[in-house]
């Protein structure tokens, strides 16, 4: 399943509105087919892996990160039927597909045809992998990541606004990789006017993966190459399923106030600024007790001399 | 040496102006003597360990965290002579003793008497263990630890001042343990007046280890049980070799502005406050480049749902 999840990454940020799914077909301990969702979603991962496996798929086991689909489409046959027709003996799936056209029907069709189904393998990792798709299905909006780059005392700039540089090369490169994973990226009007940021992906081979640029602004014109988002609540209209909010403090606070941040990337440099610009303004917190229990650390790593912590919003969706 | 360093901890915060030293004597793979600096510094660790080893010390190896002293004192004979007279064959030491009465003379006397001397074993850990003593010798002042307890966005309180609680039980207990390691503790006048803190050690068995309480205040009376420190620059007059600065933002910023913080304890809760009280005010930073290269991460650990990071000031002393 870990290999299937890694394959799924190949479709990252290119498959919306479909999820990025990965599939590995194994027979007698050998991988005989690999697939991942192609641009726009089709072909599906299972179709691609089955095409590679050919006749060898008979009696094999298919590992797939999402329940095989159960609906015919003009763009291709349903994967549950493809797996049955190929004679696959067992399907190991990470999570079910909430799409109402499938939603358990894929598993049911497989089992009705005598295919063994194993569920919930690496389910957490799969939910993270497809968080954008799942959030769009459950909440009707993209999954939102907020990026903050601060000093140890929580400043995003000195009092005079200077912020180059707080974090080092490794952290900034990681930030660019996160941009490549998003379909849309947003800053506040203040940051746009102060920094004129390009928000592109400056990593070799990923230059073409720069997300669509948005500025959070109630009204007014925006520069060429930018679009305007009138409020955090309007994110449902954004393209794709992953939005990266890059600041500044105003935009970050607006999204947090609206409880529209699902994931927090906190890049921290080992420096103290003192009396600088705070990372956040008011986020509508009633009292300290209300602040607790909302964020759970998912990952922590060292990036050069900086540290990255990834927090996830504790939410039942 | 790790065992000797652990024994040294038994003298923590009770040996000033002497360092807290540990000693283990080993013969044929068996520990035959253990010692640590007693209250006020005497007996020294080596004298205690040799007393336990008795005649078995002949031909043994002594592990000691600091160079054995080379000066006679009315309070006891010099340890280099004690080790020679006991017939110890080898002395393994972590660091040299900068006390001008020893400063290499201990090692020289041992070697002149035919005792093998091995130097610089676990030197970094020993320097940390005796940081107070070494800082007092080198800079004429105690070693200063600054404690900050913040949210992820660097706030030490909500905008209305409420700060109970940001961190959880485990982090607060760890903070009490740090108090027990200090001989003096300090807060700013604002914190004293707002919070009326007791600053005592509320850990079973360590209640008697509460440090002497100081308030940072240019002038004015102080409550019973408190003393006044007129400025960070006046810390040379403080008792003991370890000062813990517990806040608030004013006191923290004053010590950082004076570059009188050697170690930073950063307790962080997984919460966002937004628009709260910043951990620090102005610390006299000229530009961002000047902020870099001053702090190095020494330790990071999880305390309940909170995280502790320990940073050390990069300083050559």
Coordinates of C-alpha atoms in Angstrom, one line a residue, chain A:
Chain A
X1 CA 0.0 0.0 0.0
X2 CA 2.9 2.4 0.7
X3 CA 4.0 1.8 -2.9
X4 CA 0.5 2.5 -4.1
X5 CA 0.4 5.7 -2.1
X6 CA 3.8 6.7 -3.6
X7 CA 2.5 6.1 -7.1
X8 CA -0.5 8.2 -6.3
X9 CA 1.8 11.2 -5.8
X10 CA 2.6 11.1 -9.5
X11 CA -0.8 12.5 -10.2
X12 CA -0.7 15.1 -7.4
X13 CA -2.4 18.4 -8.3
X14 CA -3.3 17.2 -11.8
X15 CA -6.3 15.0 -11.3
X16 CA -9.0 17.3 -9.9
X17 CA -11.9 16.9 -9.6
X18 CA -10.9 13.2 -9.4
X19 CA -8.6 12.1 -6.5
X20 CA -5.0 11.0 -7.1
X21 CA -5.2 7.3 -6.6
X22 CA -2.4 4.7 -6.8
X23 CA -2.6 1.0 -7.6
X24 CA -0.1 -1.9 -7.4
X25 CA -0.9 -5.4 -8.6
X26 CA 1.1 -8.2 -7.1
X27 CA 1.3 -11.9 -8.0
X28 CA 3.5 -14.5 -6.2
X29 CA 5.5 -11.7 -4.6
X30 CA 6.2 -9.9 -7.8
X31 CA 4.8 -6.5 -8.9
X32 CA 3.1 -7.1 -12.2
X33 CA 1.3 -3.8 -12.7
X34 CA 1.5 -0.2 -11.4
X35 CA -0.9 2.6 -12.1
X36 CA -1.9 6.1 -10.9
X37 CA -4.7 8.5 -11.8
X38 CA -3.8 10.4 -15.0
X39 CA -4.2 14.1 -15.7
X40 CA -7.9 15.0 -15.2
X41 CA -8.4 11.7 -13.4
X42 CA -8.6 9.2 -16.3
X43 CA -7.5 6.5 -17.0
X44 CA -7.9 5.5 -13.4
X45 CA -5.1 3.9 -11.5
X46 CA -6.6 0.4 -11.6
X47 CA -7.1 0.5 -15.4
X48 CA -3.5 1.5 -15.9
X49 CA -2.1 -1.2 -13.6
X50 CA -4.4 -3.9 -15.2
X51 CA -3.2 -2.9 -18.6
X52 CA 0.4 -3.4 -17.5
X53 CA -0.4 -6.7 -15.8
X54 CA -2.4 -8.1 -18.7
X55 CA -3.3 -11.8 -18.4
X56 CA -1.0 -12.2 -15.4
X57 CA -3.6 -10.4 -13.3
X58 CA -5.6 -13.6 -13.0
X59 CA -5.4 -14.7 -9.3
X60 CA -3.3 -11.7 -8.4
X61 CA -3.8 -9.1 -5.5
X62 CA -4.5 -5.5 -6.3
X63 CA -3.5 -2.8 -3.7
X64 CA -5.4 0.4 -4.3
X65 CA -5.6 3.6 -2.3
X66 CA -9.3 4.2 -2.9
X67 CA -12.3 1.9 -3.4
X68 CA -12.6 0.9 -7.1
X69 CA -15.3 2.9 -8.8
X70 CA -18.7 1.4 -9.5
X71 CA -20.0 3.8 -12.1
X72 CA -19.7 3.6 -15.8
X73 CA -18.6 6.8 -17.5
X74 CA -18.2 7.9 -21.1
X75 CA -14.5 8.2 -20.3
X76 CA -14.0 4.6 -19.3
X77 CA -15.5 1.5 -17.8
X78 CA -15.9 1.0 -14.0
X79 CA -12.8 -0.3 -12.2
X80 CA -14.7 -2.8 -10.1
X81 CA -15.8 -4.5 -13.3
X82 CA -12.3 -4.3 -14.8
X83 CA -10.8 -6.0 -11.7
X84 CA -13.5 -8.8 -11.8
X85 CA -13.1 -9.3 -15.5
X86 CA -9.3 -9.6 -15.2
X87 CA -9.7 -12.4 -12.6
X88 CA -8.1 -10.5 -9.7
X89 CA -8.5 -12.7 -6.6
X90 CA -8.1 -10.1 -3.9
X91 CA -8.4 -6.3 -3.6
X92 CA -6.7 -4.5 -0.7
X93 CA -8.1 -0.9 -0.3
X94 CA -7.1 1.9 2.0
X95 CA -10.3 3.8 2.2
X96 CA -13.8 3.8 0.7
X97 CA -14.9 6.3 -2.0
X98 CA -17.4 8.8 -0.7
X99 CA -18.6 9.6 -4.3
X100 CA -22.3 8.8 -4.1
X101 CA -22.0 6.8 -7.4
X102 CA -19.6 4.4 -5.6
X103 CA -19.8 4.7 -1.8
X104 CA -19.5 1.0 -1.0
X105 CA -20.9 -0.3 -4.3
X106 CA -17.4 -0.9 -5.6
X107 CA -16.6 -3.2 -2.7
X108 CA -20.0 -4.9 -2.9
X109 CA -19.6 -5.6 -6.6
X110 CA -16.2 -7.2 -6.0
X111 CA -17.4 -9.3 -3.1
X112 CA -20.5 -10.4 -5.1
X113 CA -18.2 -11.6 -7.8
X114 CA -16.2 -13.7 -5.3
X115 CA -13.2 -11.3 -5.0
X116 CA -11.8 -11.0 -1.5
X117 CA -11.8 -7.4 -0.2
X118 CA -9.5 -6.2 2.6
X119 CA -10.4 -2.7 3.8
X120 CA -8.8 0.1 5.8
X121 CA -5.1 -0.7 5.2
X122 CA -3.0 2.5 5.7
X123 CA -6.3 4.4 5.9
X124 CA -4.8 7.5 7.6
X125 CA -2.1 7.9 5.0
X126 CA -4.6 7.5 2.2
X127 CA -6.9 10.1 3.8
X128 CA -4.0 12.6 3.9
X129 CA -3.1 11.7 0.3
X130 CA -6.6 12.4 -0.9
X131 CA -7.5 15.1 1.6
X132 CA -8.4 17.6 -1.1
X133 CA -10.8 15.3 -2.8
X134 CA -12.3 14.1 0.5
X135 CA -12.7 17.7 1.8
X136 CA -14.3 18.8 -1.4
X137 CA -16.8 15.8 -1.2
X138 CA -17.5 16.3 2.5
X139 CA -17.4 20.1 2.9
X140 CA -17.8 21.4 -0.7
X141 CA -14.5 23.3 -0.6
X142 CA -10.8 22.7 -1.1
X143 CA -8.4 21.5 1.6
X144 CA -6.6 24.6 3.0
X145 CA -3.0 24.6 4.1
X146 CA -1.6 27.7 5.9
X147 CA 2.1 28.3 5.7
X148 CA 3.9 30.4 8.3
X149 CA 7.6 31.1 8.4
X150 CA 8.5 32.6 11.8
X151 CA 11.3 33.3 14.3
X152 CA 11.3 31.4 17.6
X153 CA 9.3 34.3 19.1
X154 CA 6.6 34.0 16.4
X155 CA 7.5 37.0 14.2
X156 CA 7.1 36.9 10.4
X157 CA 9.1 40.1 9.9
X158 CA 11.0 42.8 11.8
X159 CA 9.0 45.8 12.9
X160 CA 10.1 47.6 9.7
X161 CA 8.6 44.8 7.6
X162 CA 11.9 43.2 6.5
X163 CA 11.6 39.4 6.3
X164 CA 14.5 38.4 4.0
X165 CA 15.4 36.0 5.2
X166 CA 14.0 34.4 8.3
X167 CA 14.2 30.8 7.1
X168 CA 17.1 29.3 5.1
X169 CA 17.4 27.7 1.7
X170 CA 16.2 24.2 2.7
X171 CA 13.0 25.5 4.2
X172 CA 12.3 27.8 1.3
X173 CA 12.8 24.9 -1.2
X174 CA 10.4 22.8 0.9
X175 CA 7.9 25.6 0.7
X176 CA 8.2 25.6 -3.1
X177 CA 7.5 21.9 -3.1
X178 CA 4.4 22.6 -1.1
X179 CA 3.4 25.1 -3.8
X180 CA 3.7 22.4 -6.5
X181 CA 1.3 20.2 -4.5
X182 CA -1.4 22.9 -4.6
X183 CA -3.7 23.9 -7.4
X184 CA -4.3 27.4 -6.0
X185 CA -2.2 29.8 -3.9
X186 CA -3.3 32.9 -2.1
X187 CA -1.9 35.9 -0.3
X188 CA -3.5 39.0 1.2
X189 CA -3.7 42.3 -0.5
X190 CA -1.1 43.8 1.8
X191 CA 1.4 41.1 1.0
X192 CA 0.7 41.5 -2.7
X193 CA 1.3 45.2 -2.6
X194 CA 4.3 45.1 -0.3
X195 CA 6.2 42.1 -1.7
X196 CA 4.9 41.7 -5.3
X197 CA 5.5 37.9 -4.9
X198 CA 5.7 35.6 -7.9
X199 CA 4.5 32.6 -5.8
X200 CA 5.9 30.3 -8.5
X201 CA 7.6 26.9 -8.1
X202 CA 11.3 27.5 -8.4
X203 CA 12.4 23.9 -8.4
X204 CA 14.1 22.2 -11.3
X205 CA 11.6 20.2 -13.3
X206 CA 8.6 21.6 -11.4
X207 CA 8.5 25.1 -12.9
X208 CA 5.3 24.2 -14.8
X209 CA 3.5 23.2 -11.6
X210 CA 3.0 26.7 -10.2
X211 CA -0.5 27.0 -8.8
X212 CA -3.1 29.6 -9.9
X213 CA -2.6 32.8 -8.0
X214 CA -5.2 34.5 -5.9
X215 CA -5.3 37.6 -3.8
X216 CA -7.7 37.9 -0.8
X217 CA -9.4 41.3 -1.3
X218 CA -13.0 42.4 -0.8
X219 CA -12.9 44.4 -4.0
X220 CA -10.6 46.3 -6.4
X221 CA -8.6 45.4 -9.4
X222 CA -5.8 42.8 -9.4
X223 CA -2.7 42.6 -11.5
X224 CA -2.4 40.5 -14.6
X225 CA -2.0 36.8 -13.9
X226 CA -3.9 37.1 -10.6
X227 CA -7.5 36.5 -9.6
X228 CA -9.4 37.8 -6.7
X229 CA -11.0 35.9 -3.8
X230 CA -13.5 38.1 -2.0
X231 CA -13.4 36.2 1.3
X232 CA -12.3 32.9 2.8
X233 CA -15.9 31.7 2.6
X234 CA -15.7 32.0 -1.2
X235 CA -13.1 29.3 -1.5
X236 CA -15.6 26.8 -2.9
X237 CA -15.3 28.5 -6.2
X238 CA -11.5 27.9 -6.4
X239 CA -10.1 25.5 -9.0
X240 CA -8.6 22.2 -7.7
X241 CA -8.8 20.7 -4.3
X242 CA -5.7 22.1 -2.6
X243 CA -5.3 25.8 -1.6
X244 CA -2.1 27.1 -0.1
X245 CA -2.4 30.3 2.0
X246 CA 1.0 32.0 2.1
X247 CA 0.2 35.0 4.2
X248 CA 0.5 37.6 5.4
X249 CA -0.9 37.9 8.9
X250 CA -4.2 39.4 7.7
X251 CA -5.0 36.6 5.2
X252 CA -3.8 33.9 7.7
X253 CA -6.0 35.4 10.5
X254 CA -9.0 35.7 8.2
X255 CA -8.8 32.0 7.3
X256 CA -8.3 31.0 10.9
X257 CA -11.2 33.1 12.1
X258 CA -13.4 31.4 9.5
X259 CA -12.0 28.0 10.7
X260 CA -11.0 27.3 7.2
X261 CA -7.5 26.1 7.8
X262 CA -7.0 22.3 7.7
X263 CA -3.2 22.0 7.9
X264 CA -0.6 24.3 9.3
X265 CA 3.0 24.4 8.0
X266 CA 5.1 26.1 10.6
X267 CA 8.7 26.8 9.4
X268 CA 10.8 28.1 12.3
X269 CA 14.2 29.6 12.2
X270 CA 16.5 29.5 15.3
X271 CA 16.4 33.3 15.7
X272 CA 14.8 35.8 18.0
X273 CA 13.5 39.0 16.5
X274 CA 11.7 40.7 19.4
X275 CA 9.0 43.4 18.8
X276 CA 8.5 42.3 15.2
X277 CA 5.4 41.6 13.1
X278 CA 3.3 38.9 14.7
X279 CA 2.4 35.9 12.6
X280 CA -1.3 36.4 13.4
X281 CA -3.7 39.1 14.2
X282 CA -7.0 38.5 16.1
X283 CA -8.6 35.1 15.2
X284 CA -11.7 35.5 17.2
X285 CA -10.6 33.3 20.2
X286 CA -13.1 33.5 23.0
X287 CA -10.8 32.2 25.7
X288 CA -7.7 30.0 26.2
X289 CA -9.7 26.9 26.8
X290 CA -11.2 27.2 23.3
X291 CA -7.7 27.3 21.8
X292 CA -6.9 23.8 23.0
X293 CA -7.7 20.5 21.2
X294 CA -7.9 22.1 17.8
X295 CA -4.4 21.2 16.4
X296 CA -2.5 17.9 16.4
X297 CA 1.1 17.6 15.4
X298 CA 1.5 15.3 12.4
X299 CA 5.1 15.7 11.4
X300 CA 8.2 17.5 12.6
X301 CA 11.5 17.6 10.7
X302 CA 14.7 19.5 10.4
X303 CA 15.4 21.6 7.3
X304 CA 18.9 22.9 7.4
X305 CA 19.1 25.0 10.5
X306 CA 15.3 25.5 10.6
X307 CA 12.6 23.2 11.8
X308 CA 9.3 22.4 10.2
X309 CA 6.2 21.3 12.1
X310 CA 3.0 20.2 10.4
X311 CA -0.2 20.5 12.4
X312 CA -3.5 19.2 11.4
X313 CA -6.9 20.6 12.4
X314 CA -8.7 18.1 14.5
X315 CA -11.9 17.7 12.6
X316 CA -14.4 14.9 11.9
X317 CA -15.3 14.9 8.3

